Amino acid sequence: MPSILVVSASPSEKSKTAALAQHVADRLTSMEMEARHLRLRDLPPEALVRADTKNTQIAEAAALLKDAQGVVLVTPTYKASYSGLLKVFLDLLPQYALAGKAILPLATGGTLAHALMLDYALRPVLHALGARHSVQGHFVIESVLDPTSNGLITDVRYSEMLDQVVGQFDEAVKFAANSVA
Ligand SMILES: Cc1cc2nc3c(=O)[nH]c(=O)nc-3n(C[C@H](O)[C@H](O)[C@H](O)COP(=O)(O)O)c2cc1C
């Protein structure tokens, strides 16, 4: 069973980004993947900012990522880019930490004006980290996310688009596994 790490990168306690990440983790689990959700806000802030890779929780998080066949990165859009919390985490990983892994980039945001943020801001960073099996990113406008509702996503078009990219990610996980073998 492929192991998938779903990383959510909002500093907010009540976070739509984290709700989306958990939703995707549950979906992947239902597709017979072993999905685990890591909330970066739960890591020790001082160790994160100081890139203290010897810190136990940071080392455990990096090990979870190292052992995963697939990684889903879920970030809020901040100032037309991905969150600083995601950046400090990615910066403390080894240079080619994403090599050989399937990657699914997802974002929440307040305005569709920044729907391309994943492509212009995050994708080059993923490439620098060695990602070569990254599927099309998906931007979810926050107005369609209702953490109090059962299915989380209140607009069927967005939930269908999410299903599509999760399906593509499933294919990418299989492709990456075959490329490594
Ligand atoms: C500091 C800050 C900056 C933001 N900048 C943008 C932005 O540039 N573009 C955008 O679409 N949304 C922006 N937003 C809205 C967030 O992306 C949106 O509310 C997101 O869903 C928040 O996720 P969260 O509930 O997980 O924190 C910003 C929100 C904050 C708090």
PDB file of C-alpha atoms in Angstrom, residues 109-171:
ATOM      1  CA  GLY A 109      -7.296  31.325  -1.511  1.00  0.00           C
ATOM      2  CA  GLY A 110      -9.645  34.254  -1.287  1.00  0.00           C
ATOM      3  CA  THR A 111      -9.529  35.401  -4.911  1.00  0.00           C
ATOM      4  CA  LEU A 112      -9.311  33.634  -8.276  1.00  0.00           C
ATOM      5  CA  ALA A 113      -6.898  36.413  -9.321  1.00  0.00           C
ATOM      6  CA  HIS A 114      -4.222  34.244  -7.662  1.00  0.00           C
ATOM      7  CA  ALA A 115      -5.362  30.895  -9.031  1.00  0.00           C
ATOM      8  CA  LEU A 116      -2.060  30.530 -10.934  1.00  0.00           C
ATOM      9  CA  MET A 117       0.000  30.967  -7.759  1.00  0.00           C
ATOM     10  CA  LEU A 118       0.812  27.251  -7.587  1.00  0.00           C
ATOM     11  CA  ASP A 119       2.297  27.408 -11.091  1.00  0.00           C
ATOM     12  CA  TYR A 120       4.334  30.618 -10.855  1.00  0.00           C
ATOM     13  CA  ALA A 121       5.378  30.464  -7.179  1.00  0.00           C
ATOM     14  CA  LEU A 122       5.390  26.887  -5.866  1.00  0.00           C
ATOM     15  CA  ARG A 123       6.176  24.774  -8.944  1.00  0.00           C
ATOM     16  CA  PRO A 124       9.768  26.127  -9.443  1.00  0.00           C
ATOM     17  CA  VAL A 125      10.512  25.368  -5.777  1.00  0.00           C
ATOM     18  CA  LEU A 126       9.222  21.803  -6.143  1.00  0.00           C
ATOM     19  CA  HIS A 127      11.407  21.395  -9.236  1.00  0.00           C
ATOM     20  CA  ALA A 128      14.457  22.637  -7.288  1.00  0.00           C
ATOM     21  CA  LEU A 129      13.699  19.959  -4.684  1.00  0.00           C
ATOM     22  CA  GLY A 130      13.876  17.266  -7.375  1.00  0.00           C
ATOM     23  CA  ALA A 131      10.141  16.761  -8.051  1.00  0.00           C
ATOM     24  CA  ARG A 132       9.614  15.305 -11.530  1.00  0.00           C
ATOM     25  CA  HIS A 133       6.208  13.622 -11.088  1.00  0.00           C
ATOM     26  CA  SER A 134       4.180  16.653 -10.060  1.00  0.00           C
ATOM     27  CA  VAL A 135       0.543  16.626 -11.221  1.00  0.00           C
ATOM     28  CA  GLN A 136      -1.478  19.716 -12.183  1.00  0.00           C
ATOM     29  CA  GLY A 137      -2.015  21.887  -9.107  1.00  0.00           C
ATOM     30  CA  HIS A 138      -5.520  22.758  -7.963  1.00  0.00           C
ATOM     31  CA  PHE A 139      -6.647  26.062  -6.400  1.00  0.00           C
ATOM     32  CA  VAL A 140      -9.799  25.981  -4.254  1.00  0.00           C
ATOM     33  CA  ILE A 141     -11.527  29.275  -3.542  1.00  0.00           C
ATOM     34  CA  GLU A 142     -12.246  29.519   0.185  1.00  0.00           C
ATOM     35  CA  SER A 143     -15.892  30.514  -0.319  1.00  0.00           C
ATOM     36  CA  VAL A 144     -16.720  26.921  -1.402  1.00  0.00           C
ATOM     37  CA  LEU A 145     -15.145  25.386   1.727  1.00  0.00           C
ATOM     38  CA  ASP A 146     -17.438  24.849   4.704  1.00  0.00           C
ATOM     39  CA  PRO A 147     -15.698  22.814   7.421  1.00  0.00           C
ATOM     40  CA  THR A 148     -19.065  22.377   9.210  1.00  0.00           C
ATOM     41  CA  SER A 149     -20.632  20.611   6.208  1.00  0.00           C
ATOM     42  CA  ASN A 150     -20.223  16.896   5.667  1.00  0.00           C
ATOM     43  CA  GLY A 151     -18.516  16.914   2.274  1.00  0.00           C
ATOM     44  CA  LEU A 152     -16.517  20.118   3.032  1.00  0.00           C
ATOM     45  CA  ILE A 153     -16.769  21.419  -0.566  1.00  0.00           C
ATOM     46  CA  THR A 154     -20.126  23.095  -1.193  1.00  0.00           C
ATOM     47  CA  ASP A 155     -19.753  23.588  -4.971  1.00  0.00           C
ATOM     48  CA  VAL A 156     -19.996  20.372  -6.983  1.00  0.00           C
ATOM     49  CA  ARG A 157     -17.746  21.754  -9.762  1.00  0.00           C
ATOM     50  CA  TYR A 158     -14.889  22.188  -7.292  1.00  0.00           C
ATOM     51  CA  SER A 159     -15.393  18.765  -5.748  1.00  0.00           C
ATOM     52  CA  GLU A 160     -15.415  17.155  -9.211  1.00  0.00           C
ATOM     53  CA  MET A 161     -12.209  19.010 -10.150  1.00  0.00           C
ATOM     54  CA  LEU A 162     -10.623  17.873  -6.889  1.00  0.00           C
ATOM     55  CA  ASP A 163     -11.653  14.264  -7.617  1.00  0.00           C
ATOM     56  CA  GLN A 164      -9.966  14.585 -11.015  1.00  0.00           C
ATOM     57  CA  VAL A 165      -6.642  15.829  -9.655  1.00  0.00           C
ATOM     58  CA  VAL A 166      -6.695  13.210  -6.881  1.00  0.00           C
ATOM     59  CA  GLY A 167      -7.223  10.582  -9.621  1.00  0.00           C
ATOM     60  CA  GLN A 168      -4.243  11.999 -11.551  1.00  0.00           C
ATOM     61  CA  PHE A 169      -2.187  11.902  -8.358  1.00  0.00           C
ATOM     62  CA  ASP A 170      -3.094   8.221  -7.887  1.00  0.00           C
ATOM     63  CA  GLU A 171      -1.754   7.551 -11.414  1.00  0.00           C
TER      64      GLU A 171
END
